[in-house]
Each structure stands twice: as C-alpha cells, then as structure tokens.
Amino acid sequence: MTGLLDHGILSLLLKIYGVLFVLGPIVLRGTFRYKATVNPQSVPVETLPQDVREFMTKRLPGITALGFEPVGYVNLGSIAPNTQSYMALLSNSKTAEWADVSVVKAPTKMRGYIEFITRCSDDSQVDTNTNSTAPVLFPSPSYHVFRFPQIKDAFTLYRAHRMLVQEKIGASRPELPPPGQELSELKRRLERYGPRQQERGYMYLEADGQTYRLTWKGAILGAWRSIWPISVVRGWWMQNRSQVRLKSLGVAEYRPT
C-alpha cells in the first residue's frame, strides 16, 4: 500500500512539473514586459517608501566613507511588471566611478543591494554588487557583472571591485558624465539592457517601440530557471562560485573591531 501511495505521489509531482515546464514559458512570455524607455526622476528622500528609505540610509555611510558623494535619490518607476524600482546614486569624481543602493519592490517582497560600477565605454564595464538573485538572462560578454551576496559591507565589496576592474579592463580610463548629467547617463545605461537582450535573441521590441517582450528562447530559459528546485540550485551555485572567486582574489570580509 505504501509503495502504491509513494508511486502515486511521485507520479503527481512529475505531472505538476510537466505542467510547469510547459505552461511556465507560455505564461511568462504572455505577461512579461520591459520598458524600452526609462525615465529616472530625482526625488526627495522623504517621498521614498519607508522600507526603501531605511534600507538605503543604513548602507550609504559605508559607501560615502570610500570617497563617493551622493548624487541623489532616484525613482525609476515600473521598469518590469508589478515592480517599482528606486536608487540612491553616488559618484566618485577622483576615480570616475559609480556607486548605488538599488531597491526593487513588488507587492509581496522587496529586494535591495549595493553596487559599484566602473565604465570605460559601452563595450567595457565592470559591475560588482551584492545582488542575491541569480540572473535569468545574460549580460553582454564585455559587460562584466559579479554578484557577491555574502558580502555585507561596502569596504569589502569595493576592494573586490577594484581588483576585478584591474583584471578585466586594466588601465582603461573610466568615464563619468559632466556634473548635472548623471540622470541622463543613468537613463542611457538602463536603456541598453533591452537592445542587448535582443541582440542575443532573448527579447524583441514590440512594433510600437515602447516595450520589449521575451522571445520563446528567452521565455523558456526564464521560466525554467525560475522553477523550484532549479532556482534554489542556481542560487547555491552562484554563491558558491562567488565565494571561490573571492578566495582567488584574496578578499576576506571586513570585520570592524
């Protein structure tokens, strides 16, 4: 009896997974949208949702201690369905680098991370962050993104970032926009995402030119990578790989005395 019951449960689970693997890409392709045009708006900190404001203000001192100066708080609006994105943007005029604290809010959860960016050209950029979400699609080969969710402080993250910049782009000269043009550069940087995904066959621009949608290739990859336990395994693999990378760089987490 127990064997029959176990067989029945296994058969049911396989059927459920079969449905998810078939319907997941269909649902995702039908619902996913990514705005082709992003309009970042500078806003007073008081207008941010309280949980977003608290997340940012706790992390900003660690970044400013590294020589980065605040540019402002930015409301990015709804870039993807059912989300609102916010950013505290900073720059370092001496090193010509960006830093930010980014937060994405959905109806049931909020995710945030800190980030350092060194950009030398559209074909040469290093992005080092603490984002714990494994990427669903793929960045450009020349757009180097490193995720270290185990790092909890800006000092350690920036140390890793500087070493990765030397490794990936060497002595190339970083670029910053002129003062007052930071939001324009941020807008341009964010709007490169859709075209890059389109170049690799994961998205396509709708006829109205307003939004990107997933191709079948993008929808299948996106849906399958988000299904449990694949999503859990991918998250574990990303964190394990990032830990190996930190050890190879000789970077240990900073612990204040």
mmCIF file of C-alpha atoms in Angstrom:
data_model
loop_
_atom_site.group_PDB
_atom_site.id
_atom_site.type_symbol
_atom_site.label_atom_id
_atom_site.label_comp_id
_atom_site.label_asym_id
_atom_site.label_seq_id
_atom_site.Cartn_x
_atom_site.Cartn_y
_atom_site.Cartn_z
ATOM 1 C CA MET A 1 0.000 0.000 0.000
ATOM 2 C CA THR A 2 2.794 2.417 0.937
ATOM 3 C CA GLY A 3 4.615 1.630 -2.302
ATOM 4 C CA LEU A 4 1.491 2.373 -4.333
ATOM 5 C CA LEU A 5 0.981 5.619 -2.401
ATOM 6 C CA ASP A 6 4.586 6.694 -2.954
ATOM 7 C CA HIS A 7 4.291 5.861 -6.629
ATOM 8 C CA GLY A 8 1.105 7.897 -6.848
ATOM 9 C CA ILE A 9 2.692 10.925 -5.170
ATOM 10 C CA LEU A 10 5.744 10.688 -7.440
ATOM 11 C CA SER A 11 3.534 10.439 -10.486
ATOM 12 C CA LEU A 12 1.547 13.503 -9.354
ATOM 13 C CA LEU A 13 4.718 15.533 -8.764
ATOM 14 C CA LEU A 14 6.056 14.609 -12.195
ATOM 15 C CA LYS A 15 2.774 15.700 -13.770
ATOM 16 C CA ILE A 16 2.857 19.008 -11.893
ATOM 17 C CA TYR A 17 6.426 19.648 -13.001
ATOM 18 C CA GLY A 18 5.491 18.706 -16.534
ATOM 19 C CA VAL A 19 2.721 21.294 -16.492
ATOM 20 C CA LEU A 20 5.067 23.926 -15.047
ATOM 21 C CA PHE A 21 7.714 23.262 -17.687
ATOM 22 C CA VAL A 22 5.112 23.565 -20.452
ATOM 23 C CA LEU A 23 2.893 26.363 -19.147
ATOM 24 C CA GLY A 24 5.620 28.403 -17.433
ATOM 25 C CA PRO A 25 7.195 29.733 -20.645
ATOM 26 C CA ILE A 26 3.778 30.402 -22.155
ATOM 27 C CA VAL A 27 2.597 32.427 -19.152
ATOM 28 C CA LEU A 28 5.899 34.293 -18.808
ATOM 29 C CA ARG A 29 6.009 35.194 -22.487
ATOM 30 C CA GLY A 30 2.440 36.455 -22.346
ATOM 31 C CA THR A 31 2.895 38.609 -19.236
ATOM 32 C CA PHE A 32 6.499 39.859 -19.201
ATOM 33 C CA ARG A 33 7.197 43.395 -20.392
ATOM 34 C CA TYR A 34 10.330 45.541 -20.098
ATOM 35 C CA LYS A 35 10.100 49.249 -20.839
ATOM 36 C CA ALA A 36 12.181 50.418 -23.779
ATOM 37 C CA THR A 37 12.257 53.942 -22.345
ATOM 38 C CA VAL A 38 13.212 54.570 -18.726
ATOM 39 C CA ASN A 39 12.589 57.953 -17.129
ATOM 40 C CA PRO A 40 14.538 58.213 -13.860
ATOM 41 C CA GLN A 41 13.225 61.015 -11.690
ATOM 42 C CA SER A 42 15.195 62.722 -8.951
ATOM 43 C CA VAL A 43 13.053 62.752 -5.796
ATOM 44 C CA PRO A 44 13.419 63.930 -2.176
ATOM 45 C CA VAL A 45 14.326 61.137 0.221
ATOM 46 C CA GLU A 46 11.113 61.840 2.165
ATOM 47 C CA THR A 47 8.998 60.658 -0.772
ATOM 48 C CA LEU A 48 10.510 57.180 -0.823
ATOM 49 C CA PRO A 49 8.577 54.331 0.825
ATOM 50 C CA GLN A 50 9.704 53.936 4.409
ATOM 51 C CA ASP A 51 11.191 50.449 3.985
ATOM 52 C CA VAL A 52 13.130 51.609 0.909
ATOM 53 C CA ARG A 53 14.402 54.683 2.731
ATOM 54 C CA GLU A 54 15.535 52.631 5.727
ATOM 55 C CA PHE A 55 17.336 50.108 3.529
ATOM 56 C CA MET A 56 19.224 52.865 1.731
ATOM 57 C CA THR A 57 20.136 55.085 4.665
ATOM 58 C CA LYS A 58 21.695 52.166 6.583
ATOM 59 C CA ARG A 59 24.072 51.434 3.691
ATOM 60 C CA LEU A 60 25.007 54.878 2.423
ATOM 61 C CA PRO A 61 27.574 55.767 5.175
ATOM 62 C CA GLY A 62 29.733 52.792 4.230
ATOM 63 C CA ILE A 63 29.837 53.978 0.609
ATOM 64 C CA THR A 64 30.455 57.668 1.330
ATOM 65 C CA ALA A 65 33.338 56.656 3.616
ATOM 66 C CA LEU A 66 35.064 55.364 0.469
ATOM 67 C CA GLY A 67 35.053 58.795 -1.165
ATOM 68 C CA PHE A 68 31.737 58.581 -3.046
ATOM 69 C CA GLU A 69 29.443 61.598 -2.928
ATOM 70 C CA PRO A 70 25.648 61.431 -3.157
ATOM 71 C CA VAL A 71 24.117 62.460 -6.482
ATOM 72 C CA GLY A 72 20.529 61.984 -5.347
ATOM 73 C CA TYR A 73 17.638 59.631 -4.814
ATOM 74 C CA VAL A 74 16.010 58.305 -7.956
ATOM 75 C CA ASN A 75 12.570 56.854 -8.674
ATOM 76 C CA LEU A 76 12.888 54.588 -11.712
ATOM 77 C CA GLY A 77 9.201 53.738 -11.853
ATOM 78 C CA SER A 78 7.876 50.397 -13.065
ATOM 79 C CA ILE A 79 10.517 49.001 -15.419
ATOM 80 C CA ALA A 80 9.117 45.459 -15.229
ATOM 81 C CA PRO A 81 5.517 44.397 -14.418
ATOM 82 C CA ASN A 82 4.326 44.696 -10.813
ATOM 83 C CA THR A 83 7.535 46.287 -9.573
ATOM 84 C CA GLN A 84 8.748 49.710 -8.511
ATOM 85 C CA SER A 85 12.464 50.480 -8.616
ATOM 86 C CA TYR A 86 14.442 53.024 -6.616
ATOM 87 C CA MET A 87 18.083 54.001 -6.385
ATOM 88 C CA ALA A 88 20.384 56.100 -4.241
ATOM 89 C CA LEU A 89 23.011 57.211 -6.746
ATOM 90 C CA LEU A 90 26.588 58.229 -5.872
ATOM 91 C CA SER A 91 29.744 59.032 -7.809
ATOM 92 C CA ASN A 92 33.441 59.458 -7.140
ATOM 93 C CA SER A 93 34.989 62.230 -9.217
ATOM 94 C CA LYS A 94 38.533 61.173 -8.297
ATOM 95 C CA THR A 95 38.190 57.579 -9.518
ATOM 96 C CA ALA A 96 35.421 58.299 -12.078
ATOM 97 C CA GLU A 97 33.243 55.505 -10.702
ATOM 98 C CA TRP A 98 29.598 54.996 -9.820
ATOM 99 C CA ALA A 99 28.032 53.518 -6.728
ATOM 100 C CA ASP A 100 24.402 52.961 -5.865
ATOM 101 C CA VAL A 101 21.992 51.348 -3.473
ATOM 102 C CA SER A 102 19.234 49.787 -5.578
ATOM 103 C CA VAL A 103 15.857 48.529 -4.368
ATOM 104 C CA VAL A 104 13.101 46.741 -6.267
ATOM 105 C CA LYS A 105 9.684 46.482 -4.617
ATOM 106 C CA ALA A 106 6.993 44.007 -5.587
ATOM 107 C CA PRO A 107 3.585 43.613 -3.901
ATOM 108 C CA THR A 108 4.808 40.810 -1.619
ATOM 109 C CA LYS A 109 8.564 41.359 -1.271
ATOM 110 C CA MET A 110 11.452 43.793 -1.553
ATOM 111 C CA ARG A 111 14.987 43.154 -2.756
ATOM 112 C CA GLY A 112 17.934 45.500 -2.475
ATOM 113 C CA TYR A 113 21.680 45.557 -2.935
ATOM 114 C CA ILE A 114 24.715 47.826 -3.126
ATOM 115 C CA GLU A 115 26.760 48.179 -6.286
ATOM 116 C CA PHE A 116 29.962 49.672 -7.726
ATOM 117 C CA ILE A 117 30.332 50.343 -11.453
ATOM 118 C CA THR A 118 33.402 51.266 -13.477
ATOM 119 C CA ARG A 119 32.585 52.099 -17.081
ATOM 120 C CA CYS A 120 35.236 52.838 -19.696
ATOM 121 C CA SER A 121 32.967 52.572 -22.748
ATOM 122 C CA ASP A 122 29.795 50.813 -23.848
ATOM 123 C CA ASP A 123 31.972 47.781 -24.554
ATOM 124 C CA SER A 124 33.969 47.867 -21.326
ATOM 125 C CA GLN A 125 32.285 47.884 -17.926
ATOM 126 C CA VAL A 126 32.620 46.110 -14.581
ATOM 127 C CA ASP A 127 29.651 45.892 -12.220
ATOM 128 C CA THR A 128 30.218 44.418 -8.741
ATOM 129 C CA ASN A 129 27.206 44.066 -6.454
ATOM 130 C CA THR A 130 25.599 42.156 -3.587
ATOM 131 C CA ASN A 131 22.509 41.076 -5.528
ATOM 132 C CA SER A 132 21.410 37.646 -4.274
ATOM 133 C CA THR A 133 19.234 36.870 -7.299
ATOM 134 C CA ALA A 134 20.851 34.697 -9.951
ATOM 135 C CA PRO A 135 20.411 36.290 -13.400
ATOM 136 C CA VAL A 136 17.711 34.806 -15.611
ATOM 137 C CA LEU A 137 19.109 36.079 -18.915
ATOM 138 C CA PHE A 138 22.656 37.017 -19.904
ATOM 139 C CA PRO A 139 24.732 40.207 -19.943
ATOM 140 C CA SER A 140 26.909 41.258 -22.832
ATOM 141 C CA PRO A 141 30.286 39.443 -22.876
ATOM 142 C CA SER A 142 32.056 42.779 -22.380
ATOM 143 C CA TYR A 143 29.712 43.846 -19.563
ATOM 144 C CA HIS A 144 31.261 42.020 -16.603
ATOM 145 C CA VAL A 145 28.816 41.502 -13.721
ATOM 146 C CA PHE A 146 29.933 39.945 -10.438
ATOM 147 C CA ARG A 147 27.467 39.100 -7.659
ATOM 148 C CA PHE A 148 28.685 38.608 -4.094
ATOM 149 C CA PRO A 149 25.562 38.257 -1.898
ATOM 150 C CA GLN A 150 27.680 37.018 1.023
ATOM 151 C CA ILE A 151 29.423 40.401 1.319
ATOM 152 C CA LYS A 152 27.689 42.630 3.863
ATOM 153 C CA ASP A 153 29.832 45.778 3.828
ATOM 154 C CA ALA A 154 30.794 48.346 1.205
ATOM 155 C CA PHE A 155 34.524 48.228 2.058
ATOM 156 C CA THR A 156 34.883 44.549 1.137
ATOM 157 C CA LEU A 157 32.739 44.890 -1.962
ATOM 158 C CA TYR A 158 34.742 47.861 -3.214
ATOM 159 C CA ARG A 159 38.030 46.074 -2.595
ATOM 160 C CA ALA A 160 36.816 43.136 -4.688
ATOM 161 C CA HIS A 161 35.528 45.555 -7.322
ATOM 162 C CA ARG A 162 38.850 47.334 -7.714
ATOM 163 C CA MET A 163 40.690 44.036 -8.158
ATOM 164 C CA LEU A 164 38.167 42.861 -10.753
ATOM 165 C CA VAL A 165 38.471 46.157 -12.633
ATOM 166 C CA GLN A 166 42.221 45.656 -12.882
ATOM 167 C CA GLU A 167 41.694 42.098 -14.063
ATOM 168 C CA LYS A 168 39.048 42.828 -16.693
ATOM 169 C CA ILE A 169 39.789 46.289 -18.079
ATOM 170 C CA GLY A 170 43.264 47.069 -16.750
ATOM 171 C CA ALA A 171 44.494 50.588 -17.407
ATOM 172 C CA SER A 172 41.487 51.691 -19.489
ATOM 173 C CA ARG A 173 40.302 55.155 -18.491
ATOM 174 C CA PRO A 174 36.964 55.233 -16.601
ATOM 175 C CA GLU A 175 34.286 57.682 -17.710
ATOM 176 C CA LEU A 176 31.805 59.837 -15.791
ATOM 177 C CA PRO A 177 29.309 62.283 -17.309
ATOM 178 C CA PRO A 178 29.676 66.020 -16.644
ATOM 179 C CA PRO A 179 28.098 67.231 -13.378
ATOM 180 C CA GLY A 180 24.356 67.558 -13.790
ATOM 181 C CA GLN A 181 24.182 64.856 -16.481
ATOM 182 C CA GLU A 182 24.132 61.883 -14.132
ATOM 183 C CA LEU A 183 20.447 61.035 -14.661
ATOM 184 C CA SER A 184 20.842 61.230 -18.429
ATOM 185 C CA GLU A 185 23.743 58.779 -18.259
ATOM 186 C CA LEU A 186 21.787 56.516 -15.894
ATOM 187 C CA LYS A 187 18.853 56.554 -18.331
ATOM 188 C CA ARG A 188 21.124 55.668 -21.244
ATOM 189 C CA ARG A 189 22.789 52.888 -19.245
ATOM 190 C CA LEU A 190 19.482 51.314 -18.214
ATOM 191 C CA GLU A 191 18.050 51.540 -21.706
ATOM 192 C CA ARG A 192 20.913 49.477 -23.118
ATOM 193 C CA TYR A 193 19.548 46.351 -21.409
ATOM 194 C CA GLY A 194 16.706 45.663 -23.838
ATOM 195 C CA PRO A 195 18.753 46.043 -27.047
ATOM 196 C CA ARG A 196 21.492 43.820 -25.639
ATOM 197 C CA GLN A 197 18.994 41.082 -24.852
ATOM 198 C CA GLN A 198 17.515 41.491 -28.313
ATOM 199 C CA GLU A 199 20.965 41.083 -29.898
ATOM 200 C CA ARG A 200 21.301 37.721 -28.181
ATOM 201 C CA GLY A 201 17.820 36.546 -29.075
ATOM 202 C CA TYR A 202 16.146 36.759 -25.649
ATOM 203 C CA MET A 203 13.878 39.774 -26.265
ATOM 204 C CA TYR A 204 12.335 41.653 -29.135
ATOM 205 C CA LEU A 205 10.999 45.197 -29.422
ATOM 206 C CA GLU A 206 7.254 45.481 -29.989
ATOM 207 C CA ALA A 207 6.028 47.311 -33.071
ATOM 208 C CA ASP A 208 5.035 50.366 -31.013
ATOM 209 C CA GLY A 209 8.645 50.736 -29.826
ATOM 210 C CA GLN A 210 7.526 51.121 -26.203
ATOM 211 C CA THR A 211 8.268 47.733 -24.655
ATOM 212 C CA TYR A 212 10.411 44.658 -25.040
ATOM 213 C CA ARG A 213 8.901 41.202 -24.808
ATOM 214 C CA LEU A 214 10.505 37.804 -24.412
ATOM 215 C CA THR A 215 11.179 35.594 -27.395
ATOM 216 C CA TRP A 216 10.388 31.900 -26.980
ATOM 217 C CA LYS A 217 14.086 31.349 -26.262
ATOM 218 C CA GLY A 218 14.016 33.979 -23.506
ATOM 219 C CA ALA A 219 10.706 32.778 -22.087
ATOM 220 C CA ILE A 220 11.795 29.145 -21.900
ATOM 221 C CA LEU A 221 15.101 29.988 -20.215
ATOM 222 C CA GLY A 222 13.483 32.498 -17.869
ATOM 223 C CA ALA A 223 10.673 30.198 -16.790
ATOM 224 C CA TRP A 224 12.711 27.040 -16.398
ATOM 225 C CA ARG A 225 15.415 28.802 -14.399
ATOM 226 C CA SER A 226 12.768 30.171 -12.015
ATOM 227 C CA ILE A 227 11.144 26.812 -11.189
ATOM 228 C CA TRP A 228 11.954 25.173 -7.852
ATOM 229 C CA PRO A 229 14.358 23.445 -7.223
ATOM 230 C CA ILE A 230 16.253 24.790 -10.255
ATOM 231 C CA SER A 231 16.081 28.322 -8.827
ATOM 232 C CA VAL A 232 17.497 27.114 -5.486
ATOM 233 C CA VAL A 233 20.310 25.173 -7.153
ATOM 234 C CA ARG A 234 21.214 28.140 -9.348
ATOM 235 C CA GLY A 235 21.293 30.434 -6.304
ATOM 236 C CA TRP A 236 23.545 27.996 -4.440
ATOM 237 C CA TRP A 237 25.819 27.605 -7.452
ATOM 238 C CA MET A 238 26.102 31.381 -7.901
ATOM 239 C CA GLN A 239 27.029 31.922 -4.250
ATOM 240 C CA ASN A 240 29.492 29.022 -4.242
ATOM 241 C CA ARG A 241 31.175 30.322 -7.397
ATOM 242 C CA SER A 242 31.350 33.855 -5.974
ATOM 243 C CA GLN A 243 32.961 32.511 -2.786
ATOM 244 C CA VAL A 244 35.608 30.753 -4.859
ATOM 245 C CA ARG A 245 36.177 33.989 -6.769
ATOM 246 C CA LEU A 246 36.627 35.976 -3.532
ATOM 247 C CA LYS A 247 39.196 33.464 -2.284
ATOM 248 C CA SER A 248 41.090 33.687 -5.582
ATOM 249 C CA LEU A 249 41.211 37.471 -5.152
ATOM 250 C CA GLY A 250 42.402 37.139 -1.570
ATOM 251 C CA VAL A 251 39.447 39.164 -0.312
ATOM 252 C CA ALA A 252 38.096 38.480 3.162
ATOM 253 C CA GLU A 253 35.087 40.164 4.711
ATOM 254 C CA TYR A 254 35.932 43.263 6.720
ATOM 255 C CA ARG A 255 35.002 42.952 10.385
ATOM 256 C CA PRO A 256 35.263 46.189 12.415
ATOM 257 C CA THR A 257 36.941 45.836 15.814
#
